[in-house]
Short mmCIF file of C-alpha atoms in Angstrom, two decimals:
data_model
loop_
_atom_site.label_atom_id
_atom_site.label_comp_id
_atom_site.label_asym_id
_atom_site.label_seq_id
_atom_site.Cartn_x
_atom_site.Cartn_y
_atom_site.Cartn_z
CA MET Z 1 0.00 0.00 0.00
CA PRO Z 2 1.45 3.42 -0.88
CA ILE Z 3 1.96 5.78 2.05
CA VAL Z 4 1.38 9.54 2.12
CA ASP Z 5 2.83 11.69 4.89
CA PHE Z 6 0.18 14.08 6.20
CA TRP Z 7 2.04 17.04 7.70
CA PHE Z 8 -0.19 18.98 10.04
CA GLU Z 9 0.13 22.12 12.17
CA PHE Z 10 -2.59 22.42 14.82
CA ALA Z 11 -2.85 26.20 14.43
CA SER Z 12 -3.86 25.87 10.77
CA SER Z 13 -7.50 26.42 9.95
CA TYR Z 14 -7.49 24.65 6.57
CA THR Z 15 -5.85 21.63 8.22
CA TYR Z 16 -8.96 21.14 10.35
CA MET Z 17 -10.90 20.13 7.24
CA ALA Z 18 -8.08 17.95 5.92
CA ALA Z 19 -7.72 16.14 9.27
CA MET Z 20 -11.42 15.35 9.30
CA ARG Z 21 -11.40 14.08 5.69
CA VAL Z 22 -8.05 12.35 5.25
CA GLU Z 23 -8.86 8.93 6.70
CA ALA Z 24 -11.95 8.27 4.58
CA ALA Z 25 -10.36 9.72 1.44
CA ALA Z 26 -7.24 7.57 1.88
CA ALA Z 27 -9.18 4.40 2.68
CA GLU Z 28 -11.28 4.87 -0.45
CA ARG Z 29 -8.09 4.86 -2.54
CA ASN Z 30 -6.29 2.21 -0.50
CA VAL Z 31 -3.51 4.60 0.53
CA GLY Z 32 -1.94 4.63 3.99
CA ILE Z 33 -1.53 7.88 5.91
CA ARG Z 34 1.33 8.69 8.24
CA TRP Z 35 0.37 11.57 10.57
CA ARG Z 36 3.30 13.98 10.92
CA PRO Z 37 2.90 16.84 13.42
CA PHE Z 38 5.14 19.86 12.89
CA LEU Z 39 5.27 23.57 13.67
CA LEU Z 40 4.86 26.29 11.08
CA GLY Z 41 6.08 29.02 13.44
CA PRO Z 42 9.82 28.33 12.91
CA ILE Z 43 9.27 28.06 9.14
CA PHE Z 44 7.39 31.37 9.08
CA ALA Z 45 10.10 32.91 11.30
CA SER Z 46 12.83 31.88 8.84
CA GLN Z 47 10.79 33.83 6.29
CA GLY Z 48 10.86 36.87 8.60
CA TRP Z 49 7.25 36.55 9.80
CA ASN Z 50 6.12 36.64 13.40
CA THR Z 51 2.56 35.41 12.79
CA SER Z 52 0.37 33.72 10.20
CA PRO Z 53 0.30 35.18 6.67
CA PHE Z 54 -3.47 35.36 7.19
CA ASN Z 55 -2.80 38.05 9.78
CA LEU Z 56 0.03 39.76 7.90
CA TRP Z 57 -2.17 39.97 4.81
CA PRO Z 58 -5.60 41.09 6.07
CA ALA Z 59 -7.60 40.75 2.82
CA ARG Z 60 -6.30 37.18 2.49
CA GLY Z 61 -7.20 36.48 6.11
CA LYS Z 62 -10.72 37.85 5.77
CA TYR Z 63 -11.23 35.67 2.72
CA MET Z 64 -9.84 32.60 4.50
CA TRP Z 65 -12.49 32.72 7.22
CA ARG Z 66 -15.26 33.06 4.65
CA ASP Z 67 -13.80 30.33 2.44
CA ILE Z 68 -13.56 27.96 5.40
CA ALA Z 69 -17.10 28.66 6.56
CA ARG Z 70 -18.35 27.84 3.05
CA ALA Z 71 -16.20 24.70 2.75
CA CYS Z 72 -17.22 23.40 6.19
CA ALA Z 73 -20.86 23.82 5.20
CA GLU Z 74 -20.12 21.84 2.04
CA TYR Z 75 -18.33 19.07 3.97
CA ASP Z 76 -21.03 19.14 6.67
CA LEU Z 77 -18.44 19.93 9.34
CA PRO Z 78 -19.19 22.19 12.30
CA PHE Z 79 -17.30 25.48 12.21
CA LYS Z 80 -16.82 28.14 14.85
CA ARG Z 81 -14.12 30.76 14.41
CA PRO Z 82 -11.92 30.80 17.53
CA PRO Z 83 -11.41 34.19 19.21
CA GLU Z 84 -7.64 33.95 18.79
CA PHE Z 85 -5.74 32.99 15.63
CA PRO Z 86 -3.25 31.46 15.28
CA GLN Z 87 -3.19 29.57 18.56
CA ASN Z 88 -0.01 28.36 20.23
CA SER Z 89 0.15 24.72 19.18
CA LEU Z 90 3.44 23.72 20.81
CA ILE Z 91 2.14 21.42 23.54
CA ALA Z 92 -0.54 19.93 21.27
CA ALA Z 93 2.12 19.10 18.67
CA ARG Z 94 4.38 17.47 21.26
CA LEU Z 95 1.43 15.43 22.54
CA ALA Z 96 0.67 14.38 18.96
CA LEU Z 97 4.23 13.09 18.61
CA ILE Z 98 3.73 10.95 21.70
CA GLY Z 99 0.45 9.84 20.16
CA VAL Z 100 2.26 8.79 16.97
CA THR Z 101 4.47 6.46 19.03
CA GLU Z 102 1.67 5.18 21.24
CA GLY Z 103 -0.97 4.80 18.53
CA TRP Z 104 -3.56 7.43 19.52
CA VAL Z 105 -2.51 10.35 17.31
CA VAL Z 106 -5.52 10.13 14.98
CA PRO Z 107 -8.34 10.46 17.52
CA PHE Z 108 -6.27 13.00 19.48
CA ALA Z 109 -5.53 15.20 16.46
CA LYS Z 110 -9.13 15.11 15.28
CA ALA Z 111 -10.38 16.00 18.77
CA VAL Z 112 -7.94 18.94 18.96
CA TYR Z 113 -8.99 20.28 15.57
CA ASN Z 114 -12.66 19.84 16.40
CA ALA Z 115 -12.24 21.72 19.69
CA GLU Z 116 -10.36 24.54 17.97
CA PHE Z 117 -12.33 25.08 14.77
CA GLY Z 118 -15.53 23.08 15.30
CA GLU Z 119 -16.16 24.59 18.75
CA GLY Z 120 -13.96 27.71 18.68
CA ARG Z 121 -12.01 26.68 21.80
CA ASP Z 122 -8.46 27.55 22.85
CA ILE Z 123 -6.21 24.54 22.32
CA SER Z 124 -3.14 26.28 23.75
CA ARG Z 125 -4.65 25.74 27.22
CA LEU Z 126 -3.41 22.76 29.19
CA ASP Z 127 -6.87 22.15 30.62
CA SER Z 128 -8.37 21.94 27.12
CA LEU Z 129 -5.71 19.45 26.06
CA GLY Z 130 -6.07 17.53 29.31
CA ALA Z 131 -9.81 17.19 28.79
CA ILE Z 132 -9.22 15.82 25.28
CA LEU Z 133 -6.64 13.31 26.54
CA GLY Z 134 -8.99 12.25 29.33
CA SER Z 135 -11.87 11.76 26.90
CA LEU Z 136 -9.65 9.31 25.00
CA GLY Z 137 -9.03 7.34 28.20
CA LEU Z 138 -5.41 8.53 28.45
CA ASP Z 139 -3.48 9.68 31.53
CA ALA Z 140 -3.71 13.42 30.95
CA ALA Z 141 -1.53 14.56 33.85
CA SER Z 142 1.37 12.30 32.96
CA LEU Z 143 1.18 13.10 29.24
CA LEU Z 144 1.03 16.86 29.83
CA THR Z 145 4.09 16.66 32.06
CA ARG Z 146 6.00 14.73 29.41
CA ALA Z 147 4.89 17.18 26.70
CA ARG Z 148 6.12 20.12 28.77
CA THR Z 149 9.39 18.69 30.06
CA ASP Z 150 10.67 15.69 28.09
CA ASP Z 151 13.77 16.73 26.15
CA ALA Z 152 13.53 13.80 23.77
CA ILE Z 153 10.05 14.89 22.70
CA LYS Z 154 11.14 18.50 22.31
CA SER Z 155 14.02 17.36 20.09
CA ARG Z 156 11.76 15.13 18.00
CA LEU Z 157 9.39 18.02 17.25
CA LYS Z 158 12.30 20.25 16.27
CA ALA Z 159 13.67 17.52 14.00
CA SER Z 160 10.24 16.98 12.41
CA THR Z 161 9.88 20.68 11.72
CA GLU Z 162 13.36 20.78 10.17
CA GLU Z 163 12.48 17.75 8.06
CA ALA Z 164 9.29 19.48 6.88
CA GLN Z 165 11.23 22.56 5.87
CA SER Z 166 13.84 20.47 4.05
CA LEU Z 167 11.01 18.85 2.06
CA GLY Z 168 9.98 22.31 0.84
CA ILE Z 169 6.95 22.52 3.13
CA PHE Z 170 5.79 26.10 3.73
CA GLY Z 171 2.20 25.64 4.89
CA SER Z 172 -0.29 23.21 6.36
CA PRO Z 173 -1.74 20.80 5.47
CA SER Z 174 0.99 19.35 3.30
CA PHE Z 175 0.99 15.90 1.77
CA VAL Z 176 4.23 14.23 0.68
CA THR Z 177 4.29 11.01 -1.32
CA GLU Z 178 7.02 8.36 -1.12
CA ASP Z 179 8.66 9.84 -4.23
CA ASN Z 180 8.81 13.21 -2.40
CA GLU Z 181 6.07 14.91 -4.39
CA LEU Z 182 4.62 17.78 -2.34
CA PHE Z 183 0.95 18.77 -2.34
CA TRP Z 184 -0.19 21.71 -0.27
CA GLY Z 185 -3.66 22.52 0.96
CA ASN Z 186 -6.86 20.79 1.95
CA ASP Z 187 -8.02 20.96 -1.66
CA ARG Z 188 -4.95 19.01 -2.84
CA LEU Z 189 -5.65 16.00 -0.60
CA GLU Z 190 -7.32 13.97 -3.33
CA ARG Z 191 -4.60 14.77 -5.89
CA ALA Z 192 -1.90 13.62 -3.45
CA LEU Z 193 -3.70 10.32 -2.93
CA ILE Z 194 -4.16 9.80 -6.68
CA TRP Z 195 -0.47 10.59 -7.24
CA ALA Z 196 0.57 8.07 -4.55
CA ARG Z 197 -1.67 5.42 -6.11
CA GLN Z 198 -0.31 6.02 -9.62
CA GLU Z 199 3.32 5.88 -8.52
CA ALA Z 200 2.77 2.75 -6.44
CA MET M 1 -28.76 33.93 -16.48
CA PRO M 2 -26.57 34.63 -13.43
CA ILE M 3 -23.35 36.51 -14.10
CA VAL M 4 -19.97 35.98 -12.49
CA ASP M 5 -17.23 38.59 -12.75
CA PHE M 6 -13.94 36.93 -13.67
CA TRP M 7 -11.18 39.23 -12.39
CA PHE M 8 -7.89 38.48 -14.11
CA GLU M 9 -4.32 39.78 -13.90
CA PHE M 10 -2.21 38.80 -16.91
CA ALA M 11 0.92 38.29 -14.80
CA SER M 12 -0.75 35.55 -12.76
CA SER M 13 0.25 31.98 -13.52
CA TYR M 14 -2.80 30.31 -11.98
CA THR M 15 -5.04 32.62 -13.97
CA TYR M 16 -3.73 31.06 -17.19
CA MET M 17 -5.53 27.83 -16.32
CA ALA M 18 -8.69 29.63 -15.21
CA ALA M 19 -8.82 31.70 -18.41
CA MET M 20 -8.58 28.57 -20.52
CA ARG M 21 -11.28 26.77 -18.52
CA VAL M 22 -13.80 29.44 -17.59
CA GLU M 23 -15.87 29.56 -20.77
CA ALA M 24 -16.63 25.84 -20.96
CA ALA M 25 -17.20 25.57 -17.21
CA ALA M 26 -19.62 28.52 -17.21
CA ALA M 27 -21.49 27.34 -20.32
CA GLU M 28 -21.99 23.93 -18.74
CA ARG M 29 -23.73 25.57 -15.78
CA ASN M 30 -25.53 28.21 -17.81
CA VAL M 31 -23.71 31.07 -16.09
CA GLY M 32 -22.50 34.20 -17.88
CA ILE M 33 -18.94 35.46 -17.41
CA ARG M 34 -17.91 39.10 -17.39
CA TRP M 35 -14.16 39.40 -18.06
CA ARG M 36 -12.65 42.03 -15.75
CA PRO M 37 -8.99 42.93 -16.27
CA PHE M 38 -7.18 44.51 -13.33
CA LEU M 39 -3.68 44.91 -11.91
CA LEU M 40 -2.42 43.16 -8.81
CA GLY M 41 0.69 45.37 -8.58
CA PRO M 42 -1.06 48.32 -6.87
CA ILE M 43 -2.87 45.91 -4.52
CA PHE M 44 0.41 44.20 -3.61
CA ALA M 45 2.06 47.62 -3.22
CA SER M 46 -0.61 48.71 -0.73
CA GLN M 47 0.42 45.60 1.21
CA GLY M 48 4.06 46.79 1.14
CA TRP M 49 5.19 44.33 -1.53
CA ASN M 50 7.17 45.21 -4.63
CA THR M 51 6.73 41.88 -6.42
CA SER M 52 4.65 38.70 -6.39
CA PRO M 53 4.33 36.80 -3.10
CA PHE M 54 5.66 33.83 -5.09
CA ASN M 55 8.97 35.67 -5.29
CA LEU M 56 8.89 37.08 -1.77
CA TRP M 57 8.22 33.61 -0.40
CA PRO M 58 10.60 31.28 -2.27
CA ALA M 59 9.33 27.91 -1.01
CA ARG M 60 5.80 28.94 -2.01
CA GLY M 61 7.05 30.06 -5.42
CA LYS M 62 8.95 26.83 -6.06
CA TYR M 63 5.83 24.87 -5.18
CA MET M 64 3.66 27.06 -7.43
CA TRP M 65 5.64 26.17 -10.55
CA ARG M 66 5.47 22.47 -9.75
CA ASP M 67 1.77 22.64 -8.89
CA ILE M 68 1.00 24.43 -12.16
CA ALA M 69 3.02 21.97 -14.24
CA ARG M 70 1.04 19.12 -12.66
CA ALA M 71 -2.31 20.87 -13.09
CA CYS M 72 -1.64 21.81 -16.72
CA ALA M 73 -0.82 18.16 -17.44
CA GLU M 74 -4.12 17.22 -15.81
CA TYR M 75 -6.07 19.81 -17.84
CA ASP M 76 -4.12 18.88 -20.99
CA LEU M 77 -2.90 22.48 -21.35
CA PRO M 78 0.57 23.29 -22.69
CA PHE M 79 2.88 24.77 -20.07
CA LYS M 80 6.25 26.48 -20.41
CA ARG M 81 7.62 28.51 -17.53
CA PRO M 82 8.51 31.99 -18.79
CA PRO M 83 12.05 33.23 -18.03
CA GLU M 84 10.71 36.25 -16.17
CA PHE M 85 8.01 36.28 -13.49
CA PRO M 86 5.92 38.26 -12.90
CA GLN M 87 5.77 40.05 -16.23
CA ASN M 88 4.69 43.66 -16.63
CA SER M 89 1.06 43.34 -17.67
CA LEU M 90 0.11 47.02 -17.88
CA ILE M 91 -0.30 47.36 -21.64
CA ALA M 92 -1.93 43.93 -21.97
CA ALA M 93 -4.47 44.90 -19.30
CA ARG M 94 -5.27 48.20 -21.00
CA LEU M 95 -5.71 46.38 -24.31
CA ALA M 96 -8.03 43.92 -22.60
CA LEU M 97 -10.18 46.82 -21.37
CA ILE M 98 -10.50 48.04 -24.97
CA GLY M 99 -11.34 44.45 -25.91
CA VAL M 100 -14.13 44.39 -23.31
CA THR M 101 -15.74 47.40 -25.00
CA GLU M 102 -15.13 46.17 -28.53
CA GLY M 103 -16.04 42.51 -27.96
CA TRP M 104 -12.70 40.74 -28.49
CA VAL M 105 -11.45 40.45 -24.91
CA VAL M 106 -11.94 36.66 -24.67
CA PRO M 107 -9.80 35.55 -27.64
CA PHE M 108 -7.27 38.27 -26.82
CA ALA M 109 -6.92 37.30 -23.16
CA LYS M 110 -6.64 33.61 -23.96
CA ALA M 111 -3.99 34.31 -26.61
CA VAL M 112 -1.99 36.43 -24.15
CA TYR M 113 -2.11 33.75 -21.44
CA ASN M 114 -1.21 31.06 -23.94
CA ALA M 115 1.78 33.06 -25.19
CA GLU M 116 2.96 33.71 -21.63
CA PHE M 117 2.47 30.37 -19.90
CA GLY M 118 1.79 27.95 -22.76
CA GLU M 119 4.78 29.14 -24.80
CA GLY M 120 6.88 30.93 -22.14
CA ARG M 121 6.92 34.23 -24.06
CA ASP M 122 7.27 37.79 -22.78
CA ILE M 123 3.90 39.52 -22.93
CA SER M 124 5.25 42.84 -21.69
CA ARG M 125 6.74 43.35 -25.17
CA LEU M 126 4.75 45.50 -27.58
CA ASP M 127 5.75 43.28 -30.51
CA SER M 128 4.36 40.19 -28.74
CA LEU M 129 1.09 41.99 -28.03
CA GLY M 130 0.99 43.40 -31.57
CA ALA M 131 1.39 39.93 -33.05
CA ILE M 132 -1.51 38.67 -30.93
CA LEU M 133 -3.74 41.58 -31.96
CA GLY M 134 -2.80 41.02 -35.61
CA SER M 135 -3.60 37.32 -35.39
CA LEU M 136 -7.11 38.30 -34.26
CA GLY M 137 -7.53 40.53 -37.33
CA LEU M 138 -7.28 43.72 -35.26
CA ASP M 139 -5.39 46.94 -36.04
CA ALA M 140 -2.38 46.37 -33.80
CA ALA M 141 -0.62 49.71 -34.34
CA SER M 142 -3.69 51.78 -33.55
CA LEU M 143 -4.64 49.68 -30.51
CA LEU M 144 -1.12 49.77 -29.07
CA THR M 145 -1.03 53.55 -29.43
CA ARG M 146 -4.36 53.85 -27.62
CA ALA M 147 -3.20 51.45 -24.89
CA ARG M 148 -0.05 53.50 -24.32
CA THR M 149 -1.50 57.00 -24.51
CA ASP M 150 -5.28 57.15 -24.05
CA ASP M 151 -6.02 58.80 -20.70
CA ALA M 152 -9.56 57.42 -20.58
CA ILE M 153 -8.23 53.85 -20.80
CA LYS M 154 -5.58 54.53 -18.17
CA SER M 155 -8.28 55.86 -15.85
CA ARG M 156 -10.56 52.91 -16.50
CA LEU M 157 -7.85 50.44 -15.54
CA LYS M 158 -7.11 52.38 -12.36
CA ALA M 159 -10.80 52.44 -11.50
CA SER M 160 -11.13 48.69 -12.16
CA THR M 161 -8.18 47.93 -9.91
CA GLU M 162 -9.67 50.11 -7.16
CA GLU M 163 -13.00 48.35 -7.59
CA ALA M 164 -11.25 44.97 -7.27
CA GLN M 165 -9.56 46.04 -4.07
CA SER M 166 -12.81 47.39 -2.66
CA LEU M 167 -14.40 43.99 -3.31
CA GLY M 168 -11.72 42.39 -1.10
CA ILE M 169 -9.76 40.96 -4.03
CA PHE M 170 -6.13 40.20 -3.14
CA GLY M 171 -5.13 37.72 -5.86
CA SER M 172 -5.92 36.40 -9.30
CA PRO M 173 -8.02 34.76 -10.56
CA SER M 174 -10.92 36.00 -8.49
CA PHE M 175 -14.58 35.32 -9.14
CA VAL M 176 -17.31 37.56 -7.74
CA THR M 177 -20.97 36.67 -7.90
CA GLU M 178 -23.84 39.15 -8.18
CA ASP M 179 -24.39 38.93 -4.41
CA ASN M 180 -20.70 39.92 -3.94
CA GLU M 181 -19.46 36.51 -2.87
CA LEU M 182 -15.73 36.28 -3.54
CA PHE M 183 -13.97 33.11 -4.68
CA TRP M 184 -10.21 33.11 -5.20
CA GLY M 185 -8.12 30.76 -7.25
CA ASN M 186 -8.34 28.57 -10.30
CA ASP M 187 -9.55 25.71 -8.11
CA ARG M 188 -12.51 27.76 -6.87
CA LEU M 189 -13.92 28.39 -10.36
CA GLU M 190 -16.49 25.60 -10.16
CA ARG M 191 -17.62 26.60 -6.67
CA ALA M 192 -18.16 30.20 -7.81
CA LEU M 193 -20.32 29.01 -10.70
CA ILE M 194 -22.33 26.70 -8.45
CA TRP M 195 -22.84 29.55 -5.97
CA ALA M 196 -24.03 31.87 -8.75
CA ARG M 197 -26.47 29.23 -9.99
CA GLN M 198 -27.87 28.55 -6.50
CA GLU M 199 -28.38 32.24 -5.74
CA ALA M 200 -29.99 32.92 -9.13
#
C-alpha cells in the first residue's frame, strides 16, 4: 500500500478540514496515511514573519475565514471561528508526537482540531488538552508533564519541523508522497492520494 | 442567467488555467462570465510588496511552478515557464479593457495567457502583443497607441483595480458573484459558478 505523509500544524484552519477528511479519502483509494505533526512558526520565522500570513495579509485572512465557513458547510463539518488565531500549538504538537508512538494520534488530532475550529475553543490551554486526553481514556496529567518537560520529545518536534522545511513545506496541510512529491492545501488532498496510487 | 465577474491579472500563472477553462465551465452551468482585467501590482504595493508573493516567499514560489506543471498536465494544457516572473502586464491589461468594450477580450486574453504560460513568451513586449492583436484581425498599431496613450483607458484600468480592491480581491483569478461573494483561485472556479447558480 502506498503511504502519504500528512504534515499537520494544529494552528492551521485549513488543516482542520483535511484532518477530518483524510482517513476516509485515503481508505477509499487504498492509501496509507502517516500523521506527521510539525510547527509552522519556525518556518514562518525563517521567512521573517512573526505570525500567520493570514494576519500579515488582512484581505487574504478575511477571505480565508469566509472560504472555510463555506467549505465546512459543504463538507457538513461544524465550524466556529476561535477568538484567537493562530493559537499556540506547541504542547498539542508534542502530545501528537507521543500519540504517533503510542498509537492514539488520529483520535487525538481530530479531537484537537474539532475543539479549535468546530467549537472555537483555545487549544493552547493545558486544561483543554487535558480534557481531550482524558476523553480518549489517556493519563492526561502524565502526558502533559511529558509534553512540557521531556527533552527527547522537544528534540523530536524540532527535527520533524526541520524535516518538513527540508522537504519544501511552507504551509499546512501538506501531503508528501514516497517519491517526495509535495501537495499543499486541503483541496490538494485527493490529488496527493491519486499521485501516490499512480506511482505505487 | 446569473453573471460571475472573472477578475484576471495577466501576470498571474494560476489565472492562465482559469482563463482557458472558464468559458466551458460557465457554459456547462448556464452562467454568464464578465471578463474584468485589473492589476495586482497596486494591490500588492498597498500591502508593502514590490513583487509577487511567489517571489517574496521562495518555497511557495517553487511549489507554485510544480503545482502548475502538474495541473496543466491534468487539464491537458501546454505549459512552459517563462524566463521572467511576474511580467509587466500594464499594456496587456489596458488592451483587454479596450477588448471588453469592442467585444474581443476573450480571444485576446486567452492568446496572451497562452503566449505567456503555454509558450513561455514575454507579454510585456509590444511586438508580442501586436502579433496577438494582428492574429485576431485587429489593427495592432492603432490599438497599441491607444493602450499607451489614451487617458480614458488609463483611468478605466485604475478604476477597475480600485474596484477589485474594494471587493476584497487580493489575488488572481478572483470570481465575484452578483451577491458579492468572492472566490479566489483557479480551483474555486467551479464553486463560484455553483454559488451563482444557486443564488440565481
